[in-house]
Short mmCIF file of C-alpha atoms and ligand atoms in Angstrom, two decimals:
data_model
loop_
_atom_site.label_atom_id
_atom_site.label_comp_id
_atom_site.label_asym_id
_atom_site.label_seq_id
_atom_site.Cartn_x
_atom_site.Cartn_y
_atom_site.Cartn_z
CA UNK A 1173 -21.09 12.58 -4.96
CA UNK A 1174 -22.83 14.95 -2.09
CA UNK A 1175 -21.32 12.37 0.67
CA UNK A 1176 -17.54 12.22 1.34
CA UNK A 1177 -16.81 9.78 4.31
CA UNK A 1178 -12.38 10.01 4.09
CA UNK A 1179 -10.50 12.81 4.09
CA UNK A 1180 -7.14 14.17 5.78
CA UNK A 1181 -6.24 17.12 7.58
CA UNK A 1182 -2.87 18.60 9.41
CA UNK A 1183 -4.30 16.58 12.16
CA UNK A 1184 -2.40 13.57 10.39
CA UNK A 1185 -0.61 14.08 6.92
CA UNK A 1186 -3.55 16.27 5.17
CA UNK A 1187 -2.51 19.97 4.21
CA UNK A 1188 -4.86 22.23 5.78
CA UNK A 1189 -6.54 22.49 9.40
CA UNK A 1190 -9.91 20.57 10.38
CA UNK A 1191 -12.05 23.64 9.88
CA UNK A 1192 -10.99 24.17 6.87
CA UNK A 1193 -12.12 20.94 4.73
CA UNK A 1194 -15.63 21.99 5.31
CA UNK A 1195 -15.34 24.57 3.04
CA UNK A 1196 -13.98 22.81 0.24
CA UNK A 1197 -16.90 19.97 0.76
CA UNK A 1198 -19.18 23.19 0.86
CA UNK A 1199 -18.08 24.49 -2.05
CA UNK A 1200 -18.04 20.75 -3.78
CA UNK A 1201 -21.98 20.66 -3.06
CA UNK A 1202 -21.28 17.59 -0.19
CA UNK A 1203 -24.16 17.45 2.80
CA UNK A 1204 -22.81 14.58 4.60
CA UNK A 1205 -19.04 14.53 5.48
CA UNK A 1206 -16.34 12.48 8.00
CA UNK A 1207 -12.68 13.62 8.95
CA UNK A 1208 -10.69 10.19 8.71
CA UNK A 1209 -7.07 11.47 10.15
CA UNK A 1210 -5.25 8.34 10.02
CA UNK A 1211 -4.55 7.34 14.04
CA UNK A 1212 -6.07 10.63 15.71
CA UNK A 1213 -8.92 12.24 15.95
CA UNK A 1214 -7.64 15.51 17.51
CA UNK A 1215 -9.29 17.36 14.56
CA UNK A 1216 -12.86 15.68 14.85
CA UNK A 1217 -14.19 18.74 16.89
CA UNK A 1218 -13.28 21.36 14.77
CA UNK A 1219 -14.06 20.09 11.44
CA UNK A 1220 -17.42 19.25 12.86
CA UNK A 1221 -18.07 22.49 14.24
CA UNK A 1222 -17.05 23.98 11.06
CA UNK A 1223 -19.51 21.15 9.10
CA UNK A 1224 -22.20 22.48 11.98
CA UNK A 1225 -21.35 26.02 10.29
CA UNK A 1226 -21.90 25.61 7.40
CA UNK A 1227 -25.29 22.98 7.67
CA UNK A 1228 -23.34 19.93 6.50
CA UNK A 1229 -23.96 16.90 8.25
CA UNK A 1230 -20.82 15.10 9.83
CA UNK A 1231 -19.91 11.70 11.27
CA UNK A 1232 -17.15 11.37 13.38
CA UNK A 1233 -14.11 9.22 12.16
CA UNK A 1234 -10.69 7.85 12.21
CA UNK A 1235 -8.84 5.72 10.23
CA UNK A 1236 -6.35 3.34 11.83
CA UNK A 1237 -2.79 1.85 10.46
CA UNK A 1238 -3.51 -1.80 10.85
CA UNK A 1239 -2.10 -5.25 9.67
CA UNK A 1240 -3.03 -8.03 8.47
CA UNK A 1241 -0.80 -11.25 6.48
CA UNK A 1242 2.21 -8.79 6.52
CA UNK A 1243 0.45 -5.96 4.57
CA UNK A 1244 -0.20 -2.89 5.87
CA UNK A 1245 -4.32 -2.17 5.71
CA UNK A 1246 -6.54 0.64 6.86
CA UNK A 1247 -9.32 0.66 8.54
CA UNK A 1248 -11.74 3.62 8.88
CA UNK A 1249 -14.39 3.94 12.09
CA UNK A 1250 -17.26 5.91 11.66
CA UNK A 1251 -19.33 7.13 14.12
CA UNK A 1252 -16.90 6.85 17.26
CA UNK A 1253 -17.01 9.16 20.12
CA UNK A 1254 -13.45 11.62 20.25
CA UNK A 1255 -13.63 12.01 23.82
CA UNK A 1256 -13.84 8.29 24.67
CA UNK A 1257 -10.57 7.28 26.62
CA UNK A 1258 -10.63 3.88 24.91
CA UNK A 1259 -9.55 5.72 21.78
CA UNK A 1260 -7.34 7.88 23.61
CA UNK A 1261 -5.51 4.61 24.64
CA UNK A 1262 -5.68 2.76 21.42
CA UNK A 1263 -3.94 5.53 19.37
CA UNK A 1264 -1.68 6.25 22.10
CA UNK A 1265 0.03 2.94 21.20
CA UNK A 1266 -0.05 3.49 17.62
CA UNK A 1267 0.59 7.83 17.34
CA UNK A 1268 4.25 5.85 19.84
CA UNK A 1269 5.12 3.94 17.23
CA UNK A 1270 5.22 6.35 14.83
CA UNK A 1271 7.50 8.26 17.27
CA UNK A 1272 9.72 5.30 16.94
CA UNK A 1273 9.54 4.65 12.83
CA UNK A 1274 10.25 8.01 12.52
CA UNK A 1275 13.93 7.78 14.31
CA UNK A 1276 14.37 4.45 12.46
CA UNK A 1277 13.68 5.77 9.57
CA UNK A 1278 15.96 8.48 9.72
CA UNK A 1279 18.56 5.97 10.58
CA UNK A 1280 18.11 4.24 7.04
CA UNK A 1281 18.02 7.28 5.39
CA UNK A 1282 21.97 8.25 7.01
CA UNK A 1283 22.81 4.94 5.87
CA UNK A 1284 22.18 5.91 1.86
CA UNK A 1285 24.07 9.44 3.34
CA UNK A 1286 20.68 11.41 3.81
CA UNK A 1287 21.00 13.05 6.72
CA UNK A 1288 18.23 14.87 8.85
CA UNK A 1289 15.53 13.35 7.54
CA UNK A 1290 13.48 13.05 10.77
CA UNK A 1291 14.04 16.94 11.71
CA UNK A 1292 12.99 17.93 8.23
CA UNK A 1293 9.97 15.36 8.14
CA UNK A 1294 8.83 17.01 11.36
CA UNK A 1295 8.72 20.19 10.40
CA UNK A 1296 5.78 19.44 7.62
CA UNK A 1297 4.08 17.28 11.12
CA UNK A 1298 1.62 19.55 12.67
CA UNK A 1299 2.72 16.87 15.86
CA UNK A 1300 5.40 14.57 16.24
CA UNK A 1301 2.65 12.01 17.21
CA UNK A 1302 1.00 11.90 13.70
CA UNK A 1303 4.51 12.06 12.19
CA UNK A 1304 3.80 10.17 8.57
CA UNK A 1305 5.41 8.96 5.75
CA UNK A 1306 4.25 11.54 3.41
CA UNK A 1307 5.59 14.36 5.71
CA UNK A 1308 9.31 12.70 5.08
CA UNK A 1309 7.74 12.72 1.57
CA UNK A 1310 7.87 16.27 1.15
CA UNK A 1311 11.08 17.11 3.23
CA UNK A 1312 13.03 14.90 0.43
CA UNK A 1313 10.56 17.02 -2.09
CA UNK A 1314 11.91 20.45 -0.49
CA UNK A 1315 15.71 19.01 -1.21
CA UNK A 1316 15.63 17.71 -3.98
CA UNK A 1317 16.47 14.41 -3.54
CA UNK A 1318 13.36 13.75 -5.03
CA UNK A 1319 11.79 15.46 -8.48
CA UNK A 1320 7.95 15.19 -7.24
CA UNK A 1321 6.27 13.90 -4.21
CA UNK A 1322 5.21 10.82 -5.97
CA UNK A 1323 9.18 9.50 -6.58
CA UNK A 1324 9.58 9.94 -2.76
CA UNK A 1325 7.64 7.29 -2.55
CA UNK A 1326 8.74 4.82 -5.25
CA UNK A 1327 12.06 5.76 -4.51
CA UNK A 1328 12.42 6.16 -0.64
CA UNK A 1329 9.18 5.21 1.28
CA UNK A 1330 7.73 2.06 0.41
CA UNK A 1331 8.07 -1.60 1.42
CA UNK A 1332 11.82 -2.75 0.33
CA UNK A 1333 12.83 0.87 -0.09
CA UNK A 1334 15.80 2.81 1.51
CA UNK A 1335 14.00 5.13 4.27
CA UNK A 1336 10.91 2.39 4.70
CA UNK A 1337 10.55 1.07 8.13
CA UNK A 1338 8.12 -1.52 9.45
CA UNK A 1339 5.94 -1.10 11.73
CA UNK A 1340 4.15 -3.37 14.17
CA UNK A 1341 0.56 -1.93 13.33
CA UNK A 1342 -2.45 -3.88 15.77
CA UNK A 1343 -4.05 -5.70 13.94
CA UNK A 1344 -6.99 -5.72 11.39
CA UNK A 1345 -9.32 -7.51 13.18
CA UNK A 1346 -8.52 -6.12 16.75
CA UNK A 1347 -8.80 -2.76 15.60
CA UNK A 1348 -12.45 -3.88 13.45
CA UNK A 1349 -13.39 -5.27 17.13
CA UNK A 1350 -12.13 -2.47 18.62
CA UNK A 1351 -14.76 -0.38 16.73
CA UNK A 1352 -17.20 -2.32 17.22
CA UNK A 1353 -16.90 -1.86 21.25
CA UNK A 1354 -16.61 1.93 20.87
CA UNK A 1355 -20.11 1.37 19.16
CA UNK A 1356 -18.86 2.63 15.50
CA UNK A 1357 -19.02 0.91 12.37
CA UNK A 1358 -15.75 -0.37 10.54
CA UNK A 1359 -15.21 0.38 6.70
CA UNK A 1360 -12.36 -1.74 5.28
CA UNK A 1361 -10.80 1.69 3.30
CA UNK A 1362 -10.10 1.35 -0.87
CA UNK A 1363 -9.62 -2.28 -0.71
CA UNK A 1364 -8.54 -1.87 -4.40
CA UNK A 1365 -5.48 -0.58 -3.27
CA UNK A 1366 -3.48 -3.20 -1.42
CA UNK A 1367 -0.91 -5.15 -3.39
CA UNK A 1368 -1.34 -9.20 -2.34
CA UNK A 1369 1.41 -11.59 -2.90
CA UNK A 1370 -1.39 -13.86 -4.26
CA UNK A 1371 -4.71 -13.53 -5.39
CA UNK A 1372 -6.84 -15.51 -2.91
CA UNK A 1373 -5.84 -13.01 -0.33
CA UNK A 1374 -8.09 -10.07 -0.82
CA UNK A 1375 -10.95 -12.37 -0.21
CA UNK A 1376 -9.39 -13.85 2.61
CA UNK A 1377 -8.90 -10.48 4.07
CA UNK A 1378 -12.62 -9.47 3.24
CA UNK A 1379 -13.55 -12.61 4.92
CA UNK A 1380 -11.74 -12.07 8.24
CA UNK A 1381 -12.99 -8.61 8.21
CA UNK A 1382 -16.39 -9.41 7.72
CA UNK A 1383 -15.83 -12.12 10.64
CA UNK A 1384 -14.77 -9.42 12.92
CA UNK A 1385 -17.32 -7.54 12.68
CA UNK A 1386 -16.41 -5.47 9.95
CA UNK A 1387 -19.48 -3.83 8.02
CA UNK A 1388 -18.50 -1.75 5.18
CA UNK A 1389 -16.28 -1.03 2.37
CA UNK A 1390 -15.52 1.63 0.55
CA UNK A 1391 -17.03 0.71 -3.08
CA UNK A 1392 -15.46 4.14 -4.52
CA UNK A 1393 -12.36 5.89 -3.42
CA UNK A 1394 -10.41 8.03 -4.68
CA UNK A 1395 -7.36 6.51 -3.72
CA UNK A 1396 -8.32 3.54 -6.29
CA UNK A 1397 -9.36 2.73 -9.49
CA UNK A 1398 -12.37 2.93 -11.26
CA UNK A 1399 -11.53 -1.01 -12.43
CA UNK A 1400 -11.30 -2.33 -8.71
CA UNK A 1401 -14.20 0.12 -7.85
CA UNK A 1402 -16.14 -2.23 -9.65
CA UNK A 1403 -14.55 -5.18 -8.75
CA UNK A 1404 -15.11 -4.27 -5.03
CA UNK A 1405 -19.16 -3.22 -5.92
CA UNK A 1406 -19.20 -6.82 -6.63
CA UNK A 1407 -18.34 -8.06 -3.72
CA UNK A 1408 -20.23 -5.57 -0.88
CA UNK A 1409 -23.32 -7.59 -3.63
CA UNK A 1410 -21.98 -11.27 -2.76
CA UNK A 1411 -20.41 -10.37 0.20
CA UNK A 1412 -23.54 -8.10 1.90
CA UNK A 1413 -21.70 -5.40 3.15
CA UNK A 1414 -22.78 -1.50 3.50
CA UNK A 1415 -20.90 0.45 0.73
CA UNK A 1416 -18.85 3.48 1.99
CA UNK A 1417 -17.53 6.54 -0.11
CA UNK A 1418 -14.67 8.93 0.24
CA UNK A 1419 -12.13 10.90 -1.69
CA UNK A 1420 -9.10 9.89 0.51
CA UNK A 1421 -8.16 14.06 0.03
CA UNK A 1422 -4.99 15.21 1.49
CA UNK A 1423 -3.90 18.14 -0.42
CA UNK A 1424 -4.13 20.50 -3.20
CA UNK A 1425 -0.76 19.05 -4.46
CA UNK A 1426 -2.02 15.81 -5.17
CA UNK A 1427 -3.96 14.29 -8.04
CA UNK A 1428 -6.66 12.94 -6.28
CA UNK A 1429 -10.23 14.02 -6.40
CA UNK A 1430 -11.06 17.03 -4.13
CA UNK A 1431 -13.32 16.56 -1.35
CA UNK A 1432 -16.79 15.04 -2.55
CA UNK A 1433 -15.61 14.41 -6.18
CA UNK A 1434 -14.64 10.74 -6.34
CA UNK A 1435 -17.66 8.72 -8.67
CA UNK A 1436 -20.73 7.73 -7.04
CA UNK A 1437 -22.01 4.78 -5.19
CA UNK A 1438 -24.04 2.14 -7.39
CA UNK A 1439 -27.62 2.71 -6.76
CA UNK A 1440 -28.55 -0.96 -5.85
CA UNK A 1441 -25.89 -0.91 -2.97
CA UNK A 1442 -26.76 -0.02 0.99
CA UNK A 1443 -24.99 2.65 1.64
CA UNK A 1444 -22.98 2.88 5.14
CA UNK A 1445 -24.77 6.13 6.38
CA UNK A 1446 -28.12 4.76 6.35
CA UNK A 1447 -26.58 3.29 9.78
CA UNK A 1448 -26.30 6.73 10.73
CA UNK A 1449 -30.11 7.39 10.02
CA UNK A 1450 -29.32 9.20 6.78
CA UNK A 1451 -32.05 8.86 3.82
CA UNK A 1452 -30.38 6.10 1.50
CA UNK A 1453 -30.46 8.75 -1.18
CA UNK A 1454 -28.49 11.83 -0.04
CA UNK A 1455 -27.79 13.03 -3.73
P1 LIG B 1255 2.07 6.30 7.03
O1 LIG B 1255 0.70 6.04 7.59
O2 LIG B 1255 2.82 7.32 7.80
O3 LIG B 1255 2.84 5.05 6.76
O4 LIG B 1255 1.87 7.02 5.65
C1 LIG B 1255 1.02 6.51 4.72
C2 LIG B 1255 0.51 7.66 3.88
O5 LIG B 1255 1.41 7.92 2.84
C3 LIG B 1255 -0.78 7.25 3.22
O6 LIG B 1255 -1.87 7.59 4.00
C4 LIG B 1255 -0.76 8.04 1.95
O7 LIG B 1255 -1.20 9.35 2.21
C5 LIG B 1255 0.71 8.06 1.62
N1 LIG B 1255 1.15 6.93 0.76
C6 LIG B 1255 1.37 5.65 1.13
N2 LIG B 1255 1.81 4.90 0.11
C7 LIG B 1255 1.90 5.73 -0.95
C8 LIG B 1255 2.30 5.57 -2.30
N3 LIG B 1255 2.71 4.40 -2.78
N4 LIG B 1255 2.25 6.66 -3.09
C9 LIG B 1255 1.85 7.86 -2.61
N5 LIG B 1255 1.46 8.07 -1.36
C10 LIG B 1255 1.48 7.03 -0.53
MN1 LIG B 1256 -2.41 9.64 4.21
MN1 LIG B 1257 -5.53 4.93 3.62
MN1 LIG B 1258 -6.86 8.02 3.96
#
């Protein structure tokens, strides 16, 4: 696919800098890119100037922690402005937050007797601010409480686990309004990927979404299957939205497609960047 709109760099809990991912798309034959750190966009102006570099065309993203029915969902926003102050406040509150988690968390970690979790988690954290999950994911990698990045998870870091620690995320539909003042476009990100107590709630969520002003979802992610790829093709058809695209990249380490190699949009679907002014048909 020559259009990648989600990736992560060390601006949140991706591996390398902002001018670095570039490259990679470069190399991966993508034209149109976005930076998605998850809560920041301190790395939008870099990557883009690198993107600028290297005659690949960029929109500017994010994508925000939000919540909705209890789960935790994302939410990307394309085409938002880095140096508006209403994002600078938005993320304040959330990038605090994670501040917080981050000591709670390494309180529930002393309680199974691991200790120093939140000093080893920020040592991986290019800024306490963005401090994530998957950074404590690779300090309980580095000592061995873990046998691969993927057990932290299972083991440690998710819902009902150990180290997990809830946070009060705003929620889905403030932060799909939110975007919509800024003048950016919200893309509900691999919808396949949320696990629903019951069925009837992934519609439900595309529904409020959509009622928010939500306009897009990503149809193919790397981050989800090729099963609910199609499942969620389906339903940008019935539901009319735009149809987004993105590996969800963070890192050599992981098994995900690299930058520009998750599958391709179906051709009967709108894609997102045509919002953007981009020909329909970037391949
Ligand atoms: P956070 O936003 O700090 O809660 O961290 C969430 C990040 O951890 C996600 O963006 C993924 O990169 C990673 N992650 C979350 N859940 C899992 C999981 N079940 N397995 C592997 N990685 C995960
Ligand atoms: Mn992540
Ligand atoms: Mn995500
Ligand atoms: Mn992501």
């Amino acid at each position: 696919m020559s259009v990648d709109l989600h990736m992560h760099s060390n601006a949140s809990d991706g591996q390398l800098p902002p001018e670095a991912l570039p490259e990679l798309c470069a190399q991966n034959g993508v034209k149109l890119m976005s930076l998605t750190d998850h809560d920041t966009m301190a790395g939008t102006k870099a990557a883009e100037a690198a993107a600028k570099r290297l005659g690949i065309a960029f929109i500017p993203g994010i994508e925000f922690s939000t919540l909705w029915g209890g789960t935790g969902i994302h939410v990307v926003g394309l085409g938002l402005d880095p140096e508006s102050p209403g994002i600078a406040g938005f993320v304040a509150g959330t990038q605090m937050k994670r501040v917080e988690r981050g000591r709670a968390m390494d309180e529930n970690f002393a309680r199974v007797g691991i200790h120093g979790a939140l000093e080893g988690a920020l040592h991986y954290a290019e800024n306490s601010t963005s401090l994530s999950r998957t950074h404590f994911a690779l300090w309980l990698l580095e000592k061995g409480h873990v046998k691969n990045y993927q057990e932290a998870f299972d083991k440690y870091l998710k819902p009902g686990r150990p180290g997990y620690a809830r946070v009060e995320w705003p929620a889905t539909v403030d932060a799909v309004r939110f975007i919509r003042e800024e003048g950016g476009v919200a893309v509900l990100a691999h919808p396949g990927r949320y696990e629903f107590s019951a069925e009837w709630m992934s519609d439900q969520l595309l529904e409020d979404f959509k009622a928010a002003g939500g306009e897009a979802i990503e149809v193919t992610s790397g981050s989800q299957s090729r099963a609910t790829d199609i499942i969620f093709a389906q339903k940008a058809r019935d539901m009319g939205f735009l149809a987004s695209t993105g590996s969800d990249w963070h890192s050599p380490r992981s098994a995900r497609p690299s930058p520009g190699m998750q599958p391709a949009l179906p051709k009967d679907l709108t894609p997102v960047w045509v919002k953007f002014g981009y020909p329909r048909d970037m391949d």
